[in-house]
Structures are given as structure tokens and as C-alpha cells.
Amino acid sequence: MMPETSFLEEPSTSRSMLARAQNGDTESWQQLAQVYGPIIYAWARRSGCQAADAADVMQETLGAVASALQRFDHQRDGATFRGWLWTITRNKIRDHLRLLQHEEAAGGTAANLAMRQVPEAEPLSEPPTDAASDAQAARTRMLELLRTRFDHRTWTMFWETTIIGRDVHDVADQMGVSKWAVYKSRARVLQRLKDELHGMDDF
């Protein structure tokens, strides 16, 4: 049986969410954008973009991802969602910074400096942040989104007993319910989390 906290340790691209988004599910696409948009933004900032430019890159990248998502195949050898997403992001960063070069009245000094920070490498080269921190950020965002699907009491009983590790009886006393109510609430949240996060791709 899967340990109760193992969903927090798995890679961070839910294949089920990705599949639903590829099939045109609007809610899953919005979830995908909310989870990975901040990571795209961080990549752009690390690559030399100013805050406003990084926000533009994020929007342009998400637009390109929406158009190309159905063509992404996680079963292809060596394919990861992170690598695919970085390829699109890097191209949008370079496009955006080239545009800034043309707009610089003084010869593009600032834009040229930023351009030199964009990796000159093959499409599958690594993003400017490490995979572990990106995965943790995505997992955290996924949990934040999933948390909104439960009432406060249900989530509290799950969080206190599963994540913090408090005794079920203590939480039951605090919440004014039976221990079975705590077990039921915990099981409900765990099942939903496992459905959403189990079988995640290697982000």
C-alpha cells in the first residue's frame, strides 16, 4: 500500500491532469497554467528578463503550450514535461529579448546583456533552476489548488494527522468529532490526492 505521505515525494507533473488538459478539459488546463506559470516566470527572470518582461514571456509561453499541448508525448524516449516546457520557454525568452534589442534606442545595451544570459544550447538543455526545486514548487502549487476543493475542517483533520503527524484521538478531541470522523475525512482527502498525483511524470 502507498504510504500516506508518498504523494508529496513523487514527481510533479500529474499524467491524469496532463491527459485531461490535452483532451480539452478547461479546468485541467487552468490548473496546469496555475501550477507551471510561476515556474516559467522564474525561468525567465533567471534568464535575464525584467519582471514585466518575464510576465509577458510567461503569458506567451502558456499560449504556445496551449496550442502545442496535444502533441506532447511523455512516452517518447527521453521526453519529460519539464524539458518540453523549458524548450518552449527558452524560445519565447529569446524572441522577447530580440524584440527588446530592436526597441533599445541606444543600441540595445541592456537587452544584449540579458541575451548573453540565455543559454546557447540544444533544446533539451537544463533550465536555469534545478529539477528538485522546480518539482517541489509544482507539488506545493498542486497541494494549494487541491486544498480549495475541501472544506476547512476536512482539510485540517487530514493535514494535522497525515502531514504534521498528530494522534487521531487528539485531533478528534480538538475538532469535537469522533475518531472515525477523522479517519473518514483523512481517507477522503488522501484518495483525492492519490487520484490527482499518482503516476506523475518526471517533471
Short mmCIF file of C-alpha atoms in Angstrom, two decimals:
data_model
loop_
_atom_site.label_atom_id
_atom_site.label_comp_id
_atom_site.label_asym_id
_atom_site.label_seq_id
_atom_site.Cartn_x
_atom_site.Cartn_y
_atom_site.Cartn_z
CA MET A 1 0.00 0.00 0.00
CA MET A 2 1.21 3.51 -0.82
CA PRO A 3 2.42 5.37 2.30
CA GLU A 4 0.09 8.22 3.25
CA THR A 5 2.64 10.95 2.57
CA SER A 6 4.22 9.44 -0.54
CA PHE A 7 2.26 11.74 -2.85
CA LEU A 8 4.39 14.59 -1.52
CA GLU A 9 7.56 12.84 -2.64
CA GLU A 10 6.56 11.92 -6.18
CA PRO A 11 7.50 13.84 -9.33
CA SER A 12 5.27 16.78 -10.07
CA THR A 13 3.53 16.53 -13.43
CA SER A 14 0.25 14.70 -12.99
CA ARG A 15 -0.30 12.49 -16.01
CA SER A 16 -4.02 12.45 -15.33
CA MET A 17 -4.16 16.26 -15.24
CA LEU A 18 -1.98 16.48 -18.34
CA ALA A 19 -4.14 13.98 -20.20
CA ARG A 20 -7.33 15.83 -19.32
CA ALA A 21 -5.81 19.13 -20.45
CA GLN A 22 -4.69 17.53 -23.73
CA ASN A 23 -8.26 16.35 -24.24
CA GLY A 24 -9.55 19.89 -23.92
CA ASP A 25 -10.68 19.96 -20.29
CA THR A 26 -10.75 23.65 -19.38
CA GLU A 27 -10.40 23.17 -15.62
CA SER A 28 -7.36 20.93 -16.04
CA TRP A 29 -5.73 23.44 -18.39
CA GLN A 30 -6.31 26.25 -15.89
CA GLN A 31 -4.80 24.06 -13.19
CA LEU A 32 -1.81 23.30 -15.40
CA ALA A 33 -1.27 27.01 -16.06
CA GLN A 34 -1.56 27.86 -12.35
CA VAL A 35 0.95 25.18 -11.38
CA TYR A 36 3.59 25.86 -14.04
CA GLY A 37 3.09 29.55 -14.80
CA PRO A 38 5.17 30.64 -11.77
CA ILE A 39 7.96 28.24 -12.78
CA ILE A 40 8.02 29.70 -16.30
CA TYR A 41 8.17 33.17 -14.78
CA ALA A 42 11.10 32.15 -12.55
CA TRP A 43 12.96 30.72 -15.55
CA ALA A 44 12.50 33.98 -17.45
CA ARG A 45 13.73 36.04 -14.51
CA ARG A 46 16.78 33.79 -14.07
CA SER A 47 17.47 34.18 -17.79
CA GLY A 48 17.79 37.95 -17.56
CA CYS A 49 14.25 39.24 -18.07
CA GLN A 50 12.92 42.10 -16.00
CA ALA A 51 9.71 41.46 -14.04
CA ALA A 52 7.32 42.89 -16.65
CA ASP A 53 9.14 41.10 -19.46
CA ALA A 54 9.11 37.81 -17.53
CA ALA A 55 5.35 38.16 -17.09
CA ASP A 56 5.00 38.66 -20.86
CA VAL A 57 7.18 35.61 -21.52
CA MET A 58 5.03 33.55 -19.15
CA GLN A 59 1.85 34.51 -20.99
CA GLU A 60 3.41 33.93 -24.41
CA THR A 61 4.77 30.55 -23.31
CA LEU A 62 1.44 29.43 -21.88
CA GLY A 63 -0.24 30.43 -25.14
CA ALA A 64 2.25 28.34 -27.10
CA VAL A 65 1.86 25.42 -24.68
CA ALA A 66 -1.93 25.54 -25.08
CA SER A 67 -1.55 25.30 -28.84
CA ALA A 68 1.03 22.50 -28.78
CA LEU A 69 -0.06 20.50 -25.73
CA GLN A 70 -1.80 17.77 -27.69
CA ARG A 71 1.46 17.00 -29.48
CA PHE A 72 3.45 16.38 -26.30
CA ASP A 73 4.14 12.66 -25.86
CA HIS A 74 5.52 11.69 -22.45
CA GLN A 75 6.09 8.12 -23.69
CA ARG A 76 8.74 9.21 -26.19
CA ASP A 77 12.26 8.20 -25.10
CA GLY A 78 13.86 10.91 -23.01
CA ALA A 79 10.74 13.11 -23.03
CA THR A 80 9.85 14.99 -19.87
CA PHE A 81 7.28 17.70 -19.45
CA ARG A 82 9.92 19.91 -17.82
CA GLY A 83 12.28 19.58 -20.78
CA TRP A 84 9.49 20.24 -23.26
CA LEU A 85 8.23 23.24 -21.28
CA TRP A 86 11.73 24.68 -20.99
CA THR A 87 12.28 24.38 -24.77
CA ILE A 88 9.19 26.48 -25.43
CA THR A 89 10.03 28.93 -22.64
CA ARG A 90 13.59 29.42 -23.85
CA ASN A 91 12.40 30.15 -27.37
CA LYS A 92 9.95 32.73 -26.06
CA ILE A 93 12.64 34.32 -23.90
CA ARG A 94 14.95 34.64 -26.88
CA ASP A 95 12.14 36.04 -29.06
CA HIS A 96 11.24 38.58 -26.40
CA LEU A 97 14.79 39.70 -25.79
CA ARG A 98 15.46 40.05 -29.52
CA LEU A 99 12.43 42.32 -29.68
CA LEU A 100 13.90 44.41 -26.89
CA GLN A 101 17.11 44.73 -28.87
CA HIS A 102 15.26 46.40 -31.69
CA GLU A 103 13.48 48.72 -29.28
CA GLU A 104 16.63 49.90 -27.48
CA ALA A 105 17.33 53.39 -28.76
CA ALA A 106 20.91 53.30 -27.50
CA GLY A 107 21.99 50.19 -29.39
CA GLY A 108 20.38 47.54 -27.22
CA THR A 109 22.94 47.50 -24.40
CA ALA A 110 20.58 46.27 -21.70
CA ALA A 111 18.96 43.73 -23.99
CA ASN A 112 22.32 42.44 -25.20
CA LEU A 113 23.39 41.87 -21.61
CA ALA A 114 20.21 39.89 -20.98
CA MET A 115 20.63 37.92 -24.21
CA ARG A 116 24.01 36.65 -23.10
CA GLN A 117 22.31 35.08 -20.07
CA VAL A 118 20.04 32.89 -22.22
CA PRO A 119 21.77 29.51 -22.68
CA GLU A 120 23.12 28.82 -26.16
CA ALA A 121 22.39 25.09 -26.11
CA GLU A 122 20.34 22.29 -27.60
CA PRO A 123 16.56 22.29 -26.99
CA LEU A 124 16.75 19.68 -24.20
CA SER A 125 19.35 21.56 -22.15
CA GLU A 126 18.51 22.16 -18.50
CA PRO A 127 16.51 25.18 -17.29
CA PRO A 128 18.21 27.82 -15.11
CA THR A 129 16.74 26.29 -11.93
CA ASP A 130 17.36 22.77 -10.66
CA ALA A 131 14.86 19.98 -11.18
CA ALA A 132 14.37 19.29 -7.47
CA SER A 133 13.35 22.87 -6.64
CA ASP A 134 11.07 23.04 -9.68
CA ALA A 135 9.40 19.78 -8.66
CA GLN A 136 8.90 21.00 -5.10
CA ALA A 137 7.38 24.25 -6.34
CA ALA A 138 4.98 22.36 -8.60
CA ARG A 139 3.98 19.96 -5.82
CA THR A 140 3.33 22.86 -3.47
CA ARG A 141 1.15 24.61 -6.04
CA MET A 142 -0.76 21.39 -6.69
CA LEU A 143 -1.48 21.00 -2.99
CA GLU A 144 -2.62 24.61 -2.73
CA LEU A 145 -5.05 24.10 -5.60
CA LEU A 146 -6.36 20.80 -4.30
CA ARG A 147 -6.84 22.26 -0.84
CA THR A 148 -9.53 24.59 -2.18
CA ARG A 149 -11.66 21.56 -3.08
CA PHE A 150 -12.23 20.59 0.54
CA ASP A 151 -13.91 22.36 3.45
CA HIS A 152 -11.65 23.71 6.16
CA ARG A 153 -12.49 21.06 8.78
CA THR A 154 -11.91 18.14 6.42
CA TRP A 155 -8.57 19.50 5.26
CA THR A 156 -7.49 20.31 8.84
CA MET A 157 -8.17 16.75 10.02
CA PHE A 158 -6.18 15.39 7.08
CA TRP A 159 -3.31 17.85 7.49
CA GLU A 160 -2.94 17.51 11.25
CA THR A 161 -2.89 13.70 11.24
CA THR A 162 -1.12 12.95 7.94
CA ILE A 163 1.33 15.81 7.38
CA ILE A 164 2.01 17.04 10.92
CA GLY A 165 1.63 13.56 12.39
CA ARG A 166 -0.65 14.29 15.32
CA ASP A 167 -2.54 11.48 17.02
CA VAL A 168 -6.01 10.87 15.61
CA HIS A 169 -7.59 10.92 19.07
CA ASP A 170 -6.04 14.32 19.88
CA VAL A 171 -7.31 15.81 16.61
CA ALA A 172 -10.75 14.32 17.18
CA ASP A 173 -10.91 15.92 20.64
CA GLN A 174 -9.79 19.26 19.24
CA MET A 175 -12.35 19.18 16.43
CA GLY A 176 -15.16 17.86 18.61
CA VAL A 177 -15.77 14.76 16.48
CA SER A 178 -15.27 11.02 16.75
CA LYS A 179 -12.00 9.40 15.73
CA TRP A 180 -13.94 7.71 12.91
CA ALA A 181 -14.90 11.09 11.51
CA VAL A 182 -11.21 11.99 11.45
CA TYR A 183 -10.34 8.72 9.71
CA LYS A 184 -13.11 9.28 7.17
CA SER A 185 -12.03 12.84 6.41
CA ARG A 186 -8.40 11.81 6.10
CA ALA A 187 -9.25 8.93 3.78
CA ARG A 188 -11.36 11.20 1.58
CA VAL A 189 -8.57 13.72 1.09
CA LEU A 190 -5.91 11.04 0.60
CA GLN A 191 -7.95 9.31 -2.07
CA ARG A 192 -8.43 12.55 -3.98
CA LEU A 193 -4.75 13.43 -3.71
CA LYS A 194 -3.69 9.96 -4.87
CA ASP A 195 -6.11 10.17 -7.81
CA GLU A 196 -4.62 13.52 -8.82
CA LEU A 197 -0.95 12.93 -8.07
CA HIS A 198 -0.35 9.20 -8.51
CA GLY A 199 1.62 8.18 -11.59
CA MET A 200 3.18 11.57 -12.10
CA ASP A 201 5.58 12.13 -14.94
CA ASP A 202 9.22 13.02 -14.29
CA PHE A 203 8.97 16.80 -14.24
#
